PDB file of C-alpha atoms and ligand atoms in Angstrom:
ATOM      1  CA  MET O   1      93.865  39.682 290.012  1.00  0.00           C
ATOM      2  CA  THR O   2      97.538  38.939 291.165  1.00  0.00           C
ATOM      3  CA  SER O   3      97.543  35.599 292.792  1.00  0.00           C
ATOM      4  CA  GLU O   4     101.359  34.738 292.442  1.00  0.00           C
ATOM      5  CA  THR O   5     103.591  35.377 295.376  1.00  0.00           C
ATOM      6  CA  LEU O   6     106.221  38.074 295.331  1.00  0.00           C
ATOM      7  CA  ILE O   7     109.292  38.195 297.692  1.00  0.00           C
ATOM      8  CA  ALA O   8     110.587  41.921 298.359  1.00  0.00           C
ATOM      9  CA  PRO O   9     113.946  41.431 300.422  1.00  0.00           C
ATOM     10  CA  SER O  10     114.640  44.554 302.375  1.00  0.00           C
ATOM     11  CA  VAL O  11     118.024  45.854 301.796  1.00  0.00           C
ATOM     12  CA  LEU O  12     118.076  47.124 305.247  1.00  0.00           C
ATOM     13  CA  SER O  13     119.365  43.672 306.373  1.00  0.00           C
ATOM     14  CA  ALA O  14     122.167  43.751 303.400  1.00  0.00           C
ATOM     15  CA  ASP O  15     125.678  44.350 304.229  1.00  0.00           C
ATOM     16  CA  PHE O  16     125.655  48.305 303.631  1.00  0.00           C
ATOM     17  CA  ALA O  17     129.391  48.102 302.852  1.00  0.00           C
ATOM     18  CA  ASN O  18     128.843  45.915 299.772  1.00  0.00           C
ATOM     19  CA  LEU O  19     125.421  46.981 298.383  1.00  0.00           C
ATOM     20  CA  GLU O  20     126.476  45.993 294.917  1.00  0.00           C
ATOM     21  CA  SER O  21     127.313  42.728 295.433  1.00  0.00           C
ATOM     22  CA  GLU O  22     124.373  42.024 297.720  1.00  0.00           C
ATOM     23  CA  ILE O  23     122.042  43.236 295.336  1.00  0.00           C
ATOM     24  CA  LYS O  24     123.418  41.191 292.580  1.00  0.00           C
ATOM     25  CA  ALA O  25     123.384  38.149 294.869  1.00  0.00           C
ATOM     26  CA  MET O  26     119.962  38.864 295.808  1.00  0.00           C
ATOM     27  CA  ASP O  27     118.527  39.264 292.253  1.00  0.00           C
ATOM     28  CA  ALA O  28     120.433  36.085 290.972  1.00  0.00           C
ATOM     29  CA  ALA O  29     118.978  34.198 293.929  1.00  0.00           C
ATOM     30  CA  GLY O  30     115.109  34.798 292.763  1.00  0.00           C
ATOM     31  CA  ALA O  31     114.182  37.982 294.637  1.00  0.00           C
ATOM     32  CA  ASP O  32     111.064  39.622 292.801  1.00  0.00           C
ATOM     33  CA  TRP O  33     111.289  43.421 294.004  1.00  0.00           C
ATOM     34  CA  PHE O  34     113.619  45.015 296.266  1.00  0.00           C
ATOM     35  CA  HIS O  35     112.364  46.845 299.363  1.00  0.00           C
ATOM     36  CA  LEU O  36     114.001  50.114 300.115  1.00  0.00           C
ATOM     37  CA  ASP O  37     113.165  51.382 303.818  1.00  0.00           C
ATOM     38  CA  VAL O  38     113.826  54.979 304.004  1.00  0.00           C
ATOM     39  CA  MET O  39     113.834  56.137 307.646  1.00  0.00           C
ATOM     40  CA  ASP O  40     114.392  59.735 309.040  1.00  0.00           C
ATOM     41  CA  GLY O  41     114.458  59.605 312.886  1.00  0.00           C
ATOM     42  CA  HIS O  42     111.656  61.695 313.246  1.00  0.00           C
ATOM     43  CA  PHE O  43     108.523  59.685 311.978  1.00  0.00           C
ATOM     44  CA  VAL O  44     110.476  56.482 313.098  1.00  0.00           C
ATOM     45  CA  PRO O  45     113.164  56.285 315.785  1.00  0.00           C
ATOM     46  CA  ASN O  46     116.007  55.364 313.506  1.00  0.00           C
ATOM     47  CA  ILE O  47     117.837  56.558 310.214  1.00  0.00           C
ATOM     48  CA  SER O  48     118.620  54.444 307.452  1.00  0.00           C
ATOM     49  CA  TYR O  49     119.493  55.794 303.887  1.00  0.00           C
ATOM     50  CA  GLY O  50     118.005  58.107 301.378  1.00  0.00           C
ATOM     51  CA  ALA O  51     117.764  58.689 297.650  1.00  0.00           C
ATOM     52  CA  PRO O  52     121.377  58.859 296.865  1.00  0.00           C
ATOM     53  CA  VAL O  53     122.135  55.466 297.889  1.00  0.00           C
ATOM     54  CA  ILE O  54     118.951  54.200 296.037  1.00  0.00           C
ATOM     55  CA  LYS O  55     120.459  55.940 293.004  1.00  0.00           C
ATOM     56  CA  ALA O  56     123.766  54.129 293.353  1.00  0.00           C
ATOM     57  CA  MET O  57     122.035  50.701 293.666  1.00  0.00           C
ATOM     58  CA  ARG O  58     119.868  51.278 290.725  1.00  0.00           C
ATOM     59  CA  PRO O  59     122.265  50.257 287.961  1.00  0.00           C
ATOM     60  CA  HIS O  60     122.969  46.592 289.396  1.00  0.00           C
ATOM     61  CA  THR O  61     119.671  45.250 288.987  1.00  0.00           C
ATOM     62  CA  GLN O  62     116.443  45.584 286.649  1.00  0.00           C
ATOM     63  CA  LYS O  63     114.079  44.362 289.362  1.00  0.00           C
ATOM     64  CA  ILE O  64     111.282  46.672 290.762  1.00  0.00           C
ATOM     65  CA  PHE O  65     112.390  49.122 293.371  1.00  0.00           C
ATOM     66  CA  ASP O  66     109.810  49.325 296.227  1.00  0.00           C
ATOM     67  CA  VAL O  67     110.488  52.226 298.361  1.00  0.00           C
ATOM     68  CA  HIS O  68     108.960  52.392 301.871  1.00  0.00           C
ATOM     69  CA  LEU O  69     109.233  56.082 303.038  1.00  0.00           C
ATOM     70  CA  MET O  70     109.186  56.451 306.931  1.00  0.00           C
ATOM     71  CA  ILE O  71     109.457  60.103 306.867  1.00  0.00           C
ATOM     72  CA  ALA O  72     107.535  63.293 307.579  1.00  0.00           C
ATOM     73  CA  PRO O  73     107.049  65.312 305.648  1.00  0.00           C
ATOM     74  CA  CYS O  74     107.169  63.033 302.696  1.00  0.00           C
ATOM     75  CA  ASP O  75     105.957  65.358 299.972  1.00  0.00           C
ATOM     76  CA  PRO O  76     109.205  67.383 299.742  1.00  0.00           C
ATOM     77  CA  TYR O  77     111.274  64.401 298.741  1.00  0.00           C
ATOM     78  CA  ILE O  78     109.059  62.163 296.775  1.00  0.00           C
ATOM     79  CA  GLN O  79     110.339  63.688 293.288  1.00  0.00           C
ATOM     80  CA  ASP O  80     113.934  62.690 294.617  1.00  0.00           C
ATOM     81  CA  PHE O  81     112.904  58.994 295.063  1.00  0.00           C
ATOM     82  CA  ALA O  82     111.108  59.174 291.687  1.00  0.00           C
ATOM     83  CA  GLU O  83     114.476  60.481 289.928  1.00  0.00           C
ATOM     84  CA  ALA O  84     116.660  57.839 291.941  1.00  0.00           C
ATOM     85  CA  GLY O  85     114.882  55.290 289.979  1.00  0.00           C
ATOM     86  CA  CYS O  86     111.923  54.110 292.532  1.00  0.00           C
ATOM     87  CA  ASP O  87     109.324  52.334 290.737  1.00  0.00           C
ATOM     88  CA  ILE O  88     106.678  52.156 293.446  1.00  0.00           C
ATOM     89  CA  ILE O  89     106.615  54.930 296.218  1.00  0.00           C
ATOM     90  CA  THR O  90     104.792  54.097 299.388  1.00  0.00           C
ATOM     91  CA  ILE O  91     103.819  56.670 302.151  1.00  0.00           C
ATOM     92  CA  HIS O  92     102.349  56.311 305.659  1.00  0.00           C
ATOM     93  CA  SER O  93      98.985  57.038 306.174  1.00  0.00           C
ATOM     94  CA  GLU O  94      99.865  58.598 309.261  1.00  0.00           C
ATOM     95  CA  ALA O  95     102.885  60.935 308.012  1.00  0.00           C
ATOM     96  CA  GLY O  96     100.734  63.711 307.730  1.00  0.00           C
ATOM     97  CA  PRO O  97      97.287  65.162 307.087  1.00  0.00           C
ATOM     98  CA  HIS O  98      97.275  64.863 303.304  1.00  0.00           C
ATOM     99  CA  PRO O  99      98.115  61.300 302.049  1.00  0.00           C
ATOM    100  CA  HIS O 100      95.704  61.702 299.313  1.00  0.00           C
ATOM    101  CA  ARG O 101      97.657  64.814 298.072  1.00  0.00           C
ATOM    102  CA  SER O 102     100.860  62.543 298.509  1.00  0.00           C
ATOM    103  CA  LEU O 103      99.253  59.946 296.294  1.00  0.00           C
ATOM    104  CA  GLN O 104      98.391  62.269 293.566  1.00  0.00           C
ATOM    105  CA  LEU O 105     101.982  63.838 293.516  1.00  0.00           C
ATOM    106  CA  ILE O 106     103.328  60.259 293.129  1.00  0.00           C
ATOM    107  CA  LYS O 107     100.987  59.153 290.479  1.00  0.00           C
ATOM    108  CA  SER O 108     101.825  62.623 288.577  1.00  0.00           C
ATOM    109  CA  LEU O 109     105.431  61.592 288.438  1.00  0.00           C
ATOM    110  CA  GLY O 110     104.663  58.436 286.676  1.00  0.00           C
ATOM    111  CA  LYS O 111     105.178  56.231 289.372  1.00  0.00           C
ATOM    112  CA  LYS O 112     102.890  53.391 290.993  1.00  0.00           C
ATOM    113  CA  ALA O 113     101.703  54.700 294.485  1.00  0.00           C
ATOM    114  CA  GLY O 114     101.541  52.887 297.680  1.00  0.00           C
ATOM    115  CA  ILE O 115      99.815  53.509 300.967  1.00  0.00           C
ATOM    116  CA  VAL O 116     100.986  52.122 304.378  1.00  0.00           C
ATOM    117  CA  LEU O 117      99.274  51.489 307.658  1.00  0.00           C
ATOM    118  CA  ASN O 118     100.856  50.885 310.807  1.00  0.00           C
ATOM    119  CA  PRO O 119      99.667  48.199 313.143  1.00  0.00           C
ATOM    120  CA  ALA O 120      97.439  50.616 315.154  1.00  0.00           C
ATOM    121  CA  THR O 121      95.783  52.388 312.201  1.00  0.00           C
ATOM    122  CA  PRO O 122      92.311  50.830 311.252  1.00  0.00           C
ATOM    123  CA  VAL O 123      91.546  49.907 307.672  1.00  0.00           C
ATOM    124  CA  SER O 124      89.139  52.385 307.403  1.00  0.00           C
ATOM    125  CA  ALA O 125      92.011  55.056 306.564  1.00  0.00           C
ATOM    126  CA  LEU O 126      92.155  53.604 303.398  1.00  0.00           C
ATOM    127  CA  GLU O 127      88.486  53.942 302.324  1.00  0.00           C
ATOM    128  CA  HIS O 128      88.980  57.316 300.482  1.00  0.00           C
ATOM    129  CA  VAL O 129      92.441  56.755 298.921  1.00  0.00           C
ATOM    130  CA  MET O 130      91.916  53.322 297.199  1.00  0.00           C
ATOM    131  CA  ASP O 131      91.137  54.785 294.064  1.00  0.00           C
ATOM    132  CA  LEU O 132      94.869  56.142 293.832  1.00  0.00           C
ATOM    133  CA  ALA O 133      96.391  53.283 295.312  1.00  0.00           C
ATOM    134  CA  ASP O 134      98.457  50.589 293.304  1.00  0.00           C
ATOM    135  CA  LEU O 135      99.620  48.616 296.443  1.00  0.00           C
ATOM    136  CA  VAL O 136      98.314  48.704 300.079  1.00  0.00           C
ATOM    137  CA  LEU O 137     101.197  47.876 302.644  1.00  0.00           C
ATOM    138  CA  ILE O 138     100.055  46.289 305.877  1.00  0.00           C
ATOM    139  CA  MET O 139     102.972  47.059 308.714  1.00  0.00           C
ATOM    140  CA  THR O 140     103.057  43.592 310.868  1.00  0.00           C
ATOM    141  CA  VAL O 141     105.661  45.514 313.199  1.00  0.00           C
ATOM    142  CA  ASN O 142     105.935  49.011 314.502  1.00  0.00           C
ATOM    143  CA  PRO O 143     108.152  50.595 311.717  1.00  0.00           C
ATOM    144  CA  GLY O 144     111.709  51.782 312.536  1.00  0.00           C
ATOM    145  CA  PHE O 145     113.855  48.432 312.828  1.00  0.00           C
ATOM    146  CA  GLY O 146     114.429  45.027 311.012  1.00  0.00           C
ATOM    147  CA  GLY O 147     114.406  41.839 313.127  1.00  0.00           C
ATOM    148  CA  GLN O 148     111.336  42.361 315.203  1.00  0.00           C
ATOM    149  CA  SER O 149     108.632  39.808 316.080  1.00  0.00           C
ATOM    150  CA  PHE O 150     105.695  39.519 313.913  1.00  0.00           C
ATOM    151  CA  ILE O 151     102.275  40.856 315.158  1.00  0.00           C
ATOM    152  CA  ASP O 152      99.537  38.809 314.019  1.00  0.00           C
ATOM    153  CA  LEU O 153      97.234  41.200 312.047  1.00  0.00           C
ATOM    154  CA  CYS O 154      95.975  38.428 309.795  1.00  0.00           C
ATOM    155  CA  ASP O 155      92.118  39.480 310.278  1.00  0.00           C
ATOM    156  CA  LYS O 156      93.147  42.996 309.296  1.00  0.00           C
ATOM    157  CA  ILE O 157      95.161  41.793 306.212  1.00  0.00           C
ATOM    158  CA  ALA O 158      92.073  39.506 305.117  1.00  0.00           C
ATOM    159  CA  ALA O 159      89.867  42.677 305.340  1.00  0.00           C
ATOM    160  CA  VAL O 160      92.050  44.537 303.029  1.00  0.00           C
ATOM    161  CA  ARG O 161      92.060  41.743 300.890  1.00  0.00           C
ATOM    162  CA  ARG O 162      88.075  41.872 300.843  1.00  0.00           C
ATOM    163  CA  MET O 163      88.540  45.672 299.886  1.00  0.00           C
ATOM    164  CA  ILE O 164      90.759  45.218 297.260  1.00  0.00           C
ATOM    165  CA  ASP O 165      88.543  42.589 295.771  1.00  0.00           C
ATOM    166  CA  GLN O 166      85.462  44.596 295.935  1.00  0.00           C
ATOM    167  CA  SER O 167      87.251  47.496 294.257  1.00  0.00           C
ATOM    168  CA  GLY O 168      87.940  45.364 291.180  1.00  0.00           C
ATOM    169  CA  ARG O 169      91.279  46.992 290.711  1.00  0.00           C
ATOM    170  CA  ASP O 170      94.712  45.090 290.663  1.00  0.00           C
ATOM    171  CA  ILE O 171      96.227  46.339 293.872  1.00  0.00           C
ATOM    172  CA  HIS O 172      98.929  44.651 295.461  1.00  0.00           C
ATOM    173  CA  LEU O 173      98.515  43.611 298.912  1.00  0.00           C
ATOM    174  CA  GLU O 174     101.905  43.779 300.822  1.00  0.00           C
ATOM    175  CA  VAL O 175     102.958  42.840 304.410  1.00  0.00           C
ATOM    176  CA  ASP O 176     106.126  44.033 306.257  1.00  0.00           C
ATOM    177  CA  GLY O 177     107.451  43.009 309.489  1.00  0.00           C
ATOM    178  CA  GLY O 178     108.631  39.797 311.063  1.00  0.00           C
ATOM    179  CA  ILE O 179     108.031  37.686 307.960  1.00  0.00           C
ATOM    180  CA  THR O 180     109.786  34.243 308.099  1.00  0.00           C
ATOM    181  CA  ALA O 181     109.011  31.072 306.253  1.00  0.00           C
ATOM    182  CA  GLU O 182     106.585  30.286 309.229  1.00  0.00           C
ATOM    183  CA  THR O 183     104.655  33.707 309.244  1.00  0.00           C
ATOM    184  CA  SER O 184     104.759  33.862 305.490  1.00  0.00           C
ATOM    185  CA  LYS O 185     102.053  31.065 305.599  1.00  0.00           C
ATOM    186  CA  LEU O 186      99.731  33.141 307.608  1.00  0.00           C
ATOM    187  CA  VAL O 187     100.070  36.214 305.877  1.00  0.00           C
ATOM    188  CA  ARG O 188      99.683  34.371 302.178  1.00  0.00           C
ATOM    189  CA  ALA O 189      96.594  32.407 303.695  1.00  0.00           C
ATOM    190  CA  ALA O 190      95.152  35.957 304.799  1.00  0.00           C
ATOM    191  CA  GLY O 191      95.492  37.379 301.095  1.00  0.00           C
ATOM    192  CA  ALA O 192      98.680  39.008 301.009  1.00  0.00           C
ATOM    193  CA  ASN O 193     100.529  38.532 297.526  1.00  0.00           C
ATOM    194  CA  VAL O 194     103.914  40.641 298.144  1.00  0.00           C
ATOM    195  CA  LEU O 195     106.001  39.810 301.283  1.00  0.00           C
ATOM    196  CA  VAL O 196     108.794  41.907 302.487  1.00  0.00           C
ATOM    197  CA  ALA O 197     111.523  39.978 304.378  1.00  0.00           C
ATOM    198  CA  GLY O 198     114.578  41.604 305.660  1.00  0.00           C
ATOM    199  CA  THR O 199     116.221  39.164 308.164  1.00  0.00           C
ATOM    200  CA  ALA O 200     114.740  36.149 306.694  1.00  0.00           C
ATOM    201  CA  SER O 201     115.913  37.017 303.306  1.00  0.00           C
ATOM    202  CA  PHE O 202     119.564  37.873 304.121  1.00  0.00           C
ATOM    203  CA  LYS O 203     120.440  35.516 307.005  1.00  0.00           C
ATOM    204  CA  GLY O 204     123.223  33.226 306.224  1.00  0.00           C
ATOM    205  CA  GLY O 205     124.772  35.381 303.589  1.00  0.00           C
ATOM    206  CA  PRO O 206     124.880  35.038 299.685  1.00  0.00           C
ATOM    207  CA  ASP O 207     124.950  31.155 299.603  1.00  0.00           C
ATOM    208  CA  ALA O 208     121.581  30.885 301.513  1.00  0.00           C
ATOM    209  CA  TYR O 209     119.701  33.643 299.456  1.00  0.00           C
ATOM    210  CA  ALA O 210     117.956  31.386 296.835  1.00  0.00           C
ATOM    211  CA  SER O 211     116.901  28.893 299.661  1.00  0.00           C
ATOM    212  CA  ASN O 212     115.734  31.641 302.004  1.00  0.00           C
ATOM    213  CA  ILE O 213     113.480  32.895 299.037  1.00  0.00           C
ATOM    214  CA  LYS O 214     112.113  29.734 298.222  1.00  0.00           C
ATOM    215  CA  ALA O 215     111.194  29.048 302.036  1.00  0.00           C
ATOM    216  CA  LEU O 216     109.371  32.322 302.203  1.00  0.00           C
ATOM    217  CA  ARG O 217     107.533  31.313 299.039  1.00  0.00           C
ATOM    218  CA  GLY O 218     106.482  28.227 300.803  1.00  0.00           C
ATOM    219  CA  GLU O 219     108.563  26.272 298.121  1.00  0.00           C
ATOM    220  CA  GLY O 220     111.413  25.419 300.702  1.00  0.00           C
TER     221      GLY O 220
HETATM  222  C1  DX5 K   1     110.703  47.841 309.183  1.00  0.00           C
HETATM  223  C2  DX5 K   1     110.689  47.854 307.878  1.00  0.00           C
HETATM  224  C3  DX5 K   1     110.928  46.539 307.433  1.00  0.00           C
HETATM  225  C4  DX5 K   1     112.203  45.726 307.731  1.00  0.00           C
HETATM  226  C5  DX5 K   1     111.654  44.311 307.928  1.00  0.00           C
HETATM  227  O1  DX5 K   1     110.346  49.205 309.748  1.00  0.00           O
HETATM  228  O2  DX5 K   1     109.927  48.432 307.059  1.00  0.00           O
HETATM  229  O3  DX5 K   1     110.872  46.417 305.858  1.00  0.00           O
HETATM  230  O4  DX5 K   1     113.359  45.738 306.953  1.00  0.00           O
HETATM  231  O5  DX5 K   1     112.555  43.460 308.664  1.00  0.00           O
HETATM  232  P1  DX5 K   1     112.322  42.081 309.158  1.00  0.00           P
HETATM  233  O6  DX5 K   1     111.916  41.530 307.993  1.00  0.00           O
HETATM  234  O7  DX5 K   1     113.706  41.562 309.673  1.00  0.00           O
HETATM  235  O8  DX5 K   1     111.317  42.186 310.065  1.00  0.00           O
HETATM  236 ZN1   ZN K   2     109.623  48.355 305.013  1.00  0.00          ZN
END
């Protein structure tokens, strides 16, 4: 089982006018993955960026591209994100009636598949899709915006950790929303091993990125 904590800065908080230098600086600062928040103004009340922007970022780092699709429907676009160079493609359980089909599609394209639950969605939504999941993402804000306050769902995170351990499969448990050096301690203690952080990763500009990541790992 994975025990090391991985930090996945959310590019949503980067300077969009300078994505190449932002990606390179965050890579050099020790980011493990890049978390890419795709929003459609329909599933969530905000629009961010899509596959062409991710494709443009792809040559600037070798690190894992972890795309979080906040779009409905998602199936018609999954191939675009695979071809843009995403390594892990995560879809919302609430984005449509067929999350199992979406996960099958992601796997058929040779990519790692993730399933994400909004704060209001119970862990039972995972029960019949765990066999297909390489990653479970628990939202600790209502998705759509960076910079929101952490919702304490540590009991939920711990319940998913138990489900993953019982499955016997090496499934990442990722948490997204309001993660800071302080809330990072809570979610790590509850069993999360991948922490998404937008505001807390990019605050202070490039000179601060390495210390921001260390603080999120609990090494600060
Ligand atoms: C919210 C996104 C998050 C967001 C996190 O809908 O899924 O990934 O960028 O931002 P912070 O870390 O600022 O809460
Ligand atoms: Zn996200």
